[in-house]
Amino acid sequence: MVLTYFFICIYIAPLSAFHCRNQPVSSAVFNNVKLSNVLACEGRKCSLQLKIATSMNATGDIRGVSVCADSAGMIGHCQIYTFGHVGKGKATGKQVDVKFKCVPVRPGQLVFVTLKTIPNYCKATWTQRHLVPECRHEGIRDEVAECITGKLAYTVDKARNALTVKVTDAPEDTDYNLRLCHKRNVICAGEGAPMKIKPQHLQSSIMLHYSKPLPCLCIEGWPARVDARRVQVCPFKNNLEELWSGITYDFNKEELIWEPQCPVKVSVSLCHADGGKSCQDIGNVFHSEGQKVIFSSVDPHPMLCTKFTTEVGTWIKCPFAKGNFSVWTAKITSKDGQQWAEISTWVKASFSVSVCEMKPPSQCKQMEGNKFQNFSVDKMKHTVFNLSKGSCEVCICIQVQRVDVRFSVPVLQCDLQCSNWCRDPERSQDIEKILLPAFIFLTVILAAVLFGRMTIKDGDKKKTPWTKLTFLRMNQ
């Protein structure tokens, strides 16, 4: 079975002593050099071989030709083909077709083929590099023994974190290795020794358990022989969501760390969650292709989140959302009509505080005459920020933000304890949109009921005399 051909076709005049004296003779001595890859099979076992053929002009003392095929990692193969003595004085020469025995080669091998005349007339030499097709070539991947890896089919059991694997088309004369591994670029690093399966047990299904459905988690199988090729399938290759959960925070260094468990090209940034679906970026964006990302000097606040962006989409994860990491709190308290803000912290920190007025749409605009105030609070202590007695006359809030770190978010406190404190305009409009139609509907229903009741009473009054009159006539 011929897989691929390489042709070198050159025609030259017959060699003569004059040629040797006046110009060097090169590889053009040989005509129609053909290199082809063929399969040699014995039963179901096939190997790959290199076939070499050429034709040449036999002139003068040339009695044959030699060929050598050499490659790194293989023993050189040399052959000699003789065709007898060609009489002197025949200027036209004799055309001779030469076919050598096939040379065993391996898939993907780079072979150097050299042809020489015997004797080496005028040092005439033909040299060519030949690349043998790799195992992924359609004509050999399922035929050559060393290319056969077997095929893997699987089903996922999410409830038990297990993969049920079935191996097919594997070599029948050797054991088979199966394992789970994490693929990083070309190498797939396994955890522990692979599971070795006997040929007679390959018809059975094999169960492999995994801890997390990572996109780089793959099933890898290969025949249990030296330098065997391997086949890999990755069941969760599109499951990028799992990569964004590996976020840690170092309290001592105030560092937010994300280390990808799989190689992935992603942009990572911190953002401020506003309570809706959007998240406003804070600071620089880090670009990672599998490297660890570290954000230094971070305030662990519930509204501080991490944004991951790939070619596929964007994911937002808020590692402090549960509130277990917060190191400071701000609240508003009231007594005898006086309002004040109280800030407590578990670490030594500096804060910026300002008074602002709520304006639609849900924006807090700094009030005239109220400037930002910066102050420090010692560890395990609290400080008080007094508000004016007229705070309840307008819709005011206080905005607090930690300023001794690089990454922090502003926090609004609007829970003033005022009887006449205004509501959120947007919220009021939403409530009105709901209550007004409901009020109209209930009014219509009540009016209908009252009208119905009045109609029934009028009917009763009209029916009573008629009934009595009929009764009297019947007794007469």
XYZ file of C-alpha atoms in Angstrom:
476
model
C 0.000 0.000 0.000
C 1.676 3.208 -1.186
C 1.002 6.208 1.052
C 3.012 9.056 -0.409
C 5.631 9.635 -3.110
C 8.606 11.948 -3.484
C 9.923 12.372 -7.065
C 13.255 13.824 -8.180
C 13.327 13.812 -11.991
C 16.516 14.970 -13.749
C 18.031 14.131 -17.145
C 21.733 14.478 -17.984
C 24.043 13.391 -20.755
C 26.177 10.250 -20.223
C 29.296 10.702 -18.110
C 32.677 10.939 -19.745
C 36.238 11.634 -18.716
C 35.883 15.094 -20.289
C 33.079 15.968 -17.846
C 35.263 14.990 -14.905
C 38.127 17.146 -16.083
C 36.151 20.285 -16.913
C 33.225 20.471 -14.379
C 32.242 18.694 -11.175
C 29.523 16.026 -11.377
C 26.764 16.447 -8.808
C 23.635 14.572 -7.749
C 22.259 15.040 -11.290
C 23.755 11.638 -12.182
C 20.570 9.842 -11.106
C 17.231 10.070 -12.903
C 13.693 9.661 -11.523
C 14.539 8.978 -7.916
C 11.383 7.781 -6.138
C 10.904 7.528 -2.370
C 7.620 6.055 -1.182
C 6.132 4.770 2.066
C 4.551 1.320 1.980
C 2.872 -0.984 4.488
C 4.208 -4.469 5.064
C 1.603 -6.628 6.807
C 1.660 -10.105 8.278
C -1.881 -10.958 9.223
C -3.248 -8.042 11.265
C 0.215 -6.705 12.151
C 1.614 -4.052 9.819
C 4.871 -2.114 9.758
C 5.968 0.936 7.802
C 8.778 0.705 5.215
C 10.564 3.023 2.820
C 10.783 2.000 -0.826
C 13.614 3.455 -2.970
C 13.844 3.280 -6.767
C 15.819 5.145 -9.437
C 17.155 4.944 -12.986
C 20.617 5.982 -14.227
C 22.906 6.051 -17.226
C 25.537 3.330 -16.812
C 28.611 4.554 -18.667
C 32.197 3.439 -18.735
C 33.357 1.682 -15.585
C 30.168 2.185 -13.550
C 29.049 -1.275 -12.403
C 26.398 -0.457 -9.820
C 24.907 1.939 -7.316
C 24.693 2.001 -3.508
C 22.008 3.459 -1.281
C 22.143 4.288 2.424
C 19.252 5.348 4.637
C 20.274 6.915 7.942
C 18.341 8.526 10.777
C 18.926 9.529 14.381
C 18.015 6.658 16.662
C 18.128 3.920 13.985
C 20.791 1.619 12.571
C 21.889 2.740 9.104
C 20.697 0.561 6.204
C 22.933 0.333 3.128
C 22.341 -1.751 -0.040
C 24.268 -2.283 -3.262
C 22.745 -2.910 -6.676
C 25.115 -4.128 -9.466
C 24.381 -4.344 -13.176
C 27.669 -5.604 -14.660
C 30.278 -3.951 -16.896
C 29.300 -1.491 -19.620
C 31.796 -1.415 -22.485
C 34.070 1.555 -22.859
C 33.551 3.948 -25.636
C 29.743 3.794 -25.519
C 29.108 7.481 -25.278
C 25.362 7.134 -25.149
C 25.489 4.836 -22.120
C 22.864 2.364 -20.964
C 19.654 3.204 -19.067
C 19.333 1.015 -15.960
C 16.319 0.852 -13.588
C 17.289 0.222 -9.975
C 14.942 -0.994 -7.202
C 16.205 -1.564 -3.686
C 14.760 -3.684 -0.900
C 12.468 -1.766 1.430
C 14.010 -0.131 4.492
C 12.080 -0.368 7.834
C 11.170 3.071 9.184
C 8.989 4.510 11.962
C 6.174 7.061 11.813
C 7.421 10.649 11.954
C 11.025 9.643 11.330
C 13.386 11.926 9.386
C 15.510 9.783 7.036
C 18.576 10.861 5.011
C 18.880 8.899 1.752
C 22.209 8.868 -0.138
C 22.894 7.353 -3.596
C 26.402 6.796 -4.995
C 27.838 5.127 -8.104
C 30.111 2.078 -7.851
C 32.855 3.001 -8.243
C 32.072 6.488 -7.160
C 32.437 8.029 -10.610
C 33.520 11.665 -10.458
C 32.285 11.644 -6.816
C 28.677 11.722 -8.054
C 26.300 11.676 -5.034
C 22.540 12.184 -4.632
C 21.215 13.121 -1.160
C 17.638 13.796 -0.053
C 15.841 14.212 3.272
C 12.626 12.221 3.618
C 10.046 12.708 6.388
C 7.965 9.630 7.130
C 4.279 10.461 7.822
C 3.264 10.644 11.470
C 0.694 8.422 13.149
C -2.071 10.960 12.622
C -1.842 10.282 8.867
C -5.107 8.672 7.787
C -3.409 5.781 5.963
C -1.384 4.477 8.912
C -2.978 5.556 12.200
C -5.214 2.469 12.334
C -2.813 0.094 10.553
C 0.678 0.392 12.025
C 0.982 -1.358 15.388
C 2.825 1.449 17.157
C 0.207 3.982 16.012
C -2.757 2.090 17.433
C -3.741 3.630 20.776
C -7.268 2.367 21.247
C -10.398 4.505 21.408
C -12.059 5.817 24.572
C -15.784 6.281 25.152
C -17.184 7.582 28.449
C -20.283 8.534 30.404
C -20.419 11.031 33.292
C -22.041 10.302 36.659
C -22.190 13.745 38.342
C -23.866 12.383 41.467
C -20.903 10.118 42.248
C -18.174 12.230 40.595
C -17.283 9.283 38.405
C -16.506 8.523 34.753
C -17.387 5.159 33.244
C -14.862 4.392 30.485
C -15.005 1.809 27.694
C -11.860 0.976 25.643
C -12.254 -0.212 22.048
C -9.909 -0.993 19.104
C -6.946 -1.538 21.430
C -4.043 -3.924 20.604
C -4.973 -7.456 21.596
C -1.522 -8.691 22.546
C -0.637 -6.302 25.381
C -1.947 -4.821 28.610
C -3.605 -1.413 28.524
C -3.036 1.585 30.845
C -5.843 3.935 31.865
C -5.794 6.973 34.146
C -7.109 10.480 34.842
C -4.678 13.347 34.319
C -4.562 17.156 34.196
C -3.467 18.412 30.796
C -1.063 21.330 30.759
C -0.139 22.219 27.187
C 1.299 18.944 25.770
C 1.985 17.018 28.985
C -0.862 15.397 30.893
C 0.217 14.976 34.528
C -1.408 12.033 36.266
C -2.141 11.523 39.926
C -0.836 8.179 41.136
C -0.145 4.998 39.177
C -2.316 4.209 36.128
C -4.810 1.356 36.161
C -3.459 -1.629 34.198
C -6.061 -3.674 32.315
C -5.503 -7.177 30.917
C -6.486 -7.729 27.249
C -9.280 -10.126 28.214
C -10.837 -7.472 30.497
C -10.936 -4.665 27.935
C -14.534 -5.528 27.078
C -15.622 -4.445 30.578
C -16.359 -0.858 31.622
C -13.880 0.875 33.943
C -14.920 3.464 36.549
C -12.616 6.394 37.381
C -13.439 8.873 40.179
C -12.591 12.586 39.999
C -12.647 15.375 42.596
C -13.605 18.398 40.436
C -14.900 18.586 36.840
C -12.073 20.801 35.581
C -11.769 21.638 31.869
C -8.231 20.194 31.761
C -9.228 16.909 33.424
C -8.714 14.183 30.800
C -8.939 10.435 30.439
C -5.673 9.037 29.057
C -5.099 5.551 27.684
C -2.185 3.759 26.008
C -0.872 0.215 25.347
C 1.524 -0.930 28.078
C 4.695 -0.910 25.984
C 7.736 1.356 25.718
C 7.189 4.656 23.862
C 3.563 3.827 23.090
C 1.420 6.643 21.765
C -1.378 7.880 24.028
C -4.962 8.929 23.421
C -6.750 11.564 25.513
C -10.350 12.716 25.831
C -11.384 15.614 28.084
C -15.039 15.334 29.223
C -15.262 18.798 30.838
C -13.230 20.887 28.368
C -15.971 23.564 28.169
C -16.552 23.734 31.936
C -14.658 27.000 32.576
C -16.909 27.904 35.522
C -14.882 25.578 37.780
C -11.701 27.596 37.271
C -12.947 30.722 39.005
C -13.482 29.114 42.421
C -9.818 28.863 43.423
C -9.595 32.299 45.119
C -7.802 32.652 48.475
C -7.106 35.604 50.768
C -4.082 36.106 53.019
C -5.154 38.212 56.027
C -1.599 38.947 57.159
C -0.414 40.198 53.751
C -3.838 41.506 52.686
C -3.397 39.690 49.358
C -6.117 38.281 47.144
C -4.709 35.296 45.214
C -6.093 33.348 42.269
C -4.137 30.384 40.949
C -5.635 28.630 37.907
C -5.901 24.863 38.163
C -5.788 24.628 34.363
C -3.965 26.642 31.689
C -6.339 29.338 30.486
C -5.956 32.669 28.682
C -7.931 35.101 30.843
C -8.010 38.735 31.966
C -8.512 39.208 35.719
C -9.551 42.408 37.494
C -11.219 43.556 40.715
C -14.563 45.290 40.593
C -17.194 46.919 42.807
C -20.559 45.136 42.825
C -23.404 47.654 42.864
C -26.081 45.211 43.947
C -27.241 44.553 40.386
C -25.736 42.561 37.528
C -22.990 45.105 36.773
C -19.591 45.344 38.459
C -17.437 48.480 38.091
C -13.734 47.814 37.457
C -11.202 48.850 40.087
C -7.516 49.291 39.268
C -5.472 47.417 36.672
C -6.316 44.305 34.679
C -3.981 41.298 34.894
C -3.573 39.008 31.880
C -2.852 35.389 32.725
C -2.132 32.297 30.622
C -1.952 29.876 33.504
C 0.133 31.964 35.927
C -0.813 32.924 39.477
C -2.497 36.333 39.880
C -1.933 38.338 43.088
C -3.726 41.549 44.084
C -1.838 43.240 46.932
C -3.304 45.579 49.587
C -6.947 44.501 49.289
C -9.778 45.367 51.687
C -11.895 42.176 52.086
C -15.319 43.726 51.710
C -18.459 41.797 50.610
C -18.995 44.139 47.630
C -15.437 43.703 46.308
C -15.467 41.051 43.570
C -13.190 39.444 40.981
C -13.987 39.610 37.265
C -12.721 36.920 34.849
C -12.924 37.563 31.101
C -12.098 35.061 28.327
C -12.959 34.783 24.622
C -16.046 32.821 25.663
C -17.543 35.241 28.216
C -17.262 37.008 31.584
C -17.714 35.623 35.108
C -17.931 37.603 38.365
C -17.066 35.971 41.679
C -17.389 37.727 45.045
C -15.180 35.812 47.515
C -16.202 37.981 50.501
C -19.925 38.015 49.745
C -20.849 35.961 52.807
C -19.404 38.659 55.048
C -17.100 36.378 57.003
C -13.992 38.300 55.914
C -15.018 41.884 56.691
C -12.563 43.639 58.985
C -14.654 46.766 59.605
C -18.264 47.843 59.895
C -20.142 51.152 59.694
C -23.595 51.806 61.091
C -25.842 54.747 61.935
C -27.342 55.098 65.416
C -29.716 57.590 67.005
C -30.536 58.859 70.479
C -32.678 61.807 71.604
C -32.987 63.009 68.013
C -29.210 63.072 67.457
C -27.797 60.953 64.579
C -24.221 59.711 64.286
C -22.165 57.192 62.310
C -20.147 54.617 64.200
C -17.185 52.831 62.573
C -15.581 49.770 64.188
C -12.532 47.876 62.892
C -10.607 44.717 63.770
C -7.409 46.035 62.153
C -5.699 49.396 62.218
C -7.158 51.265 59.260
C -7.776 54.700 57.765
C -11.131 55.813 56.375
C -12.666 58.554 54.290
C -16.170 59.688 55.321
C -18.495 62.124 53.536
C -22.153 63.144 53.690
C -24.141 62.968 50.477
C -27.724 63.462 49.343
C -29.620 60.751 47.502
C -30.614 61.885 44.023
C -32.427 59.897 41.364
C -31.510 57.548 39.891
C -30.074 56.139 43.144
C -27.002 58.369 43.162
C -25.443 59.900 46.230
C -24.313 63.457 45.435
C -22.000 65.222 47.824
C -23.789 67.977 49.698
C -22.489 71.514 49.587
C -20.461 72.450 52.601
C -19.713 68.795 53.477
C -16.156 67.730 52.674
C -14.487 64.358 52.890
C -12.975 63.690 56.286
C -10.081 61.251 56.687
C -9.224 59.657 59.998
C -7.560 56.522 61.394
C -9.061 53.941 63.701
C -6.957 51.692 65.904
C -7.387 47.934 66.002
C -10.393 46.660 67.996
C -11.717 50.188 68.514
C -14.437 52.366 67.072
C -14.938 56.016 66.278
C -18.018 58.240 65.993
C -18.886 60.662 63.191
C -21.636 63.091 64.332
C -24.366 64.174 61.930
C -26.224 67.485 62.121
C -29.709 67.662 63.656
C -31.062 68.626 60.250
C -30.027 65.339 58.717
C -33.616 64.102 58.664
C -34.816 67.087 56.660
C -33.262 65.781 53.427
C -32.482 62.347 51.974
C -28.896 62.065 53.161
C -26.485 59.135 53.500
C -22.909 58.740 54.577
C -20.258 57.236 52.318
C -17.392 55.368 53.986
C -14.311 53.977 52.210
C -11.076 52.520 53.480
C -8.118 54.538 52.135
C -5.052 52.803 53.604
C -5.257 49.990 51.008
C -4.945 49.913 47.224
C -8.214 48.140 46.456
C -11.380 49.084 48.355
C -15.018 49.960 47.661
C -17.179 52.878 48.906
C -20.005 51.861 51.253
C -23.251 53.834 51.620
C -25.191 53.933 54.891
C -28.673 55.407 54.513
C -30.537 53.902 57.480
C -31.192 57.142 59.366
C -33.784 56.685 62.092
C -36.113 59.493 61.023
C -39.900 59.337 60.940
C -40.041 61.562 57.885
C -36.920 60.294 56.130
C -37.635 60.083 52.423
C -37.793 56.900 50.495
C -35.770 55.888 47.481
C -37.456 57.701 44.543
C -37.105 54.710 42.237
C -38.490 52.411 44.878
C -41.426 54.777 45.495
C -42.220 54.890 41.797
C -42.092 51.095 41.579
C -44.430 50.771 44.567
C -46.810 53.330 43.079
C -46.846 51.430 39.785
C -47.947 48.340 41.665
C -50.342 49.894 44.197
C -52.221 52.281 41.885
C -53.579 49.602 39.513
C -54.383 47.402 42.517
C -56.281 50.262 44.187
C -58.283 50.973 41.018
C -59.085 47.278 40.588
C -60.298 46.932 44.193
C -62.409 50.093 43.843
C -64.112 48.701 40.749
C -64.799 45.390 42.508
C -66.295 47.120 45.579
C -68.467 49.372 43.406
C -69.727 46.343 41.494
C -70.606 44.529 44.725
C -72.474 47.516 46.184
C -74.369 48.034 42.947
C -75.310 44.367 42.883
C -76.576 44.443 46.430
C -78.696 47.534 45.719
C -80.161 45.905 42.614
C -81.152 42.782 44.580
C -82.951 44.851 47.279
C -84.916 46.816 44.695
C -85.945 43.584 43.057
C -87.192 42.157 46.350
C -89.395 45.214 46.998
C -90.986 44.942 43.530
C -91.569 41.203 43.779
C -93.381 41.174 47.201
C -96.769 42.880 46.276
C -97.073 40.847 43.070
C -96.590 37.615 45.022
C -99.228 38.516 47.590
C -101.692 39.478 44.867
C -101.287 36.202 43.086
C -101.823 34.285 46.311
C -105.138 36.055 46.986
C -106.450 35.351 43.508
C -105.699 31.692 43.828
C -107.751 31.409 47.073
C -110.816 33.048 45.663
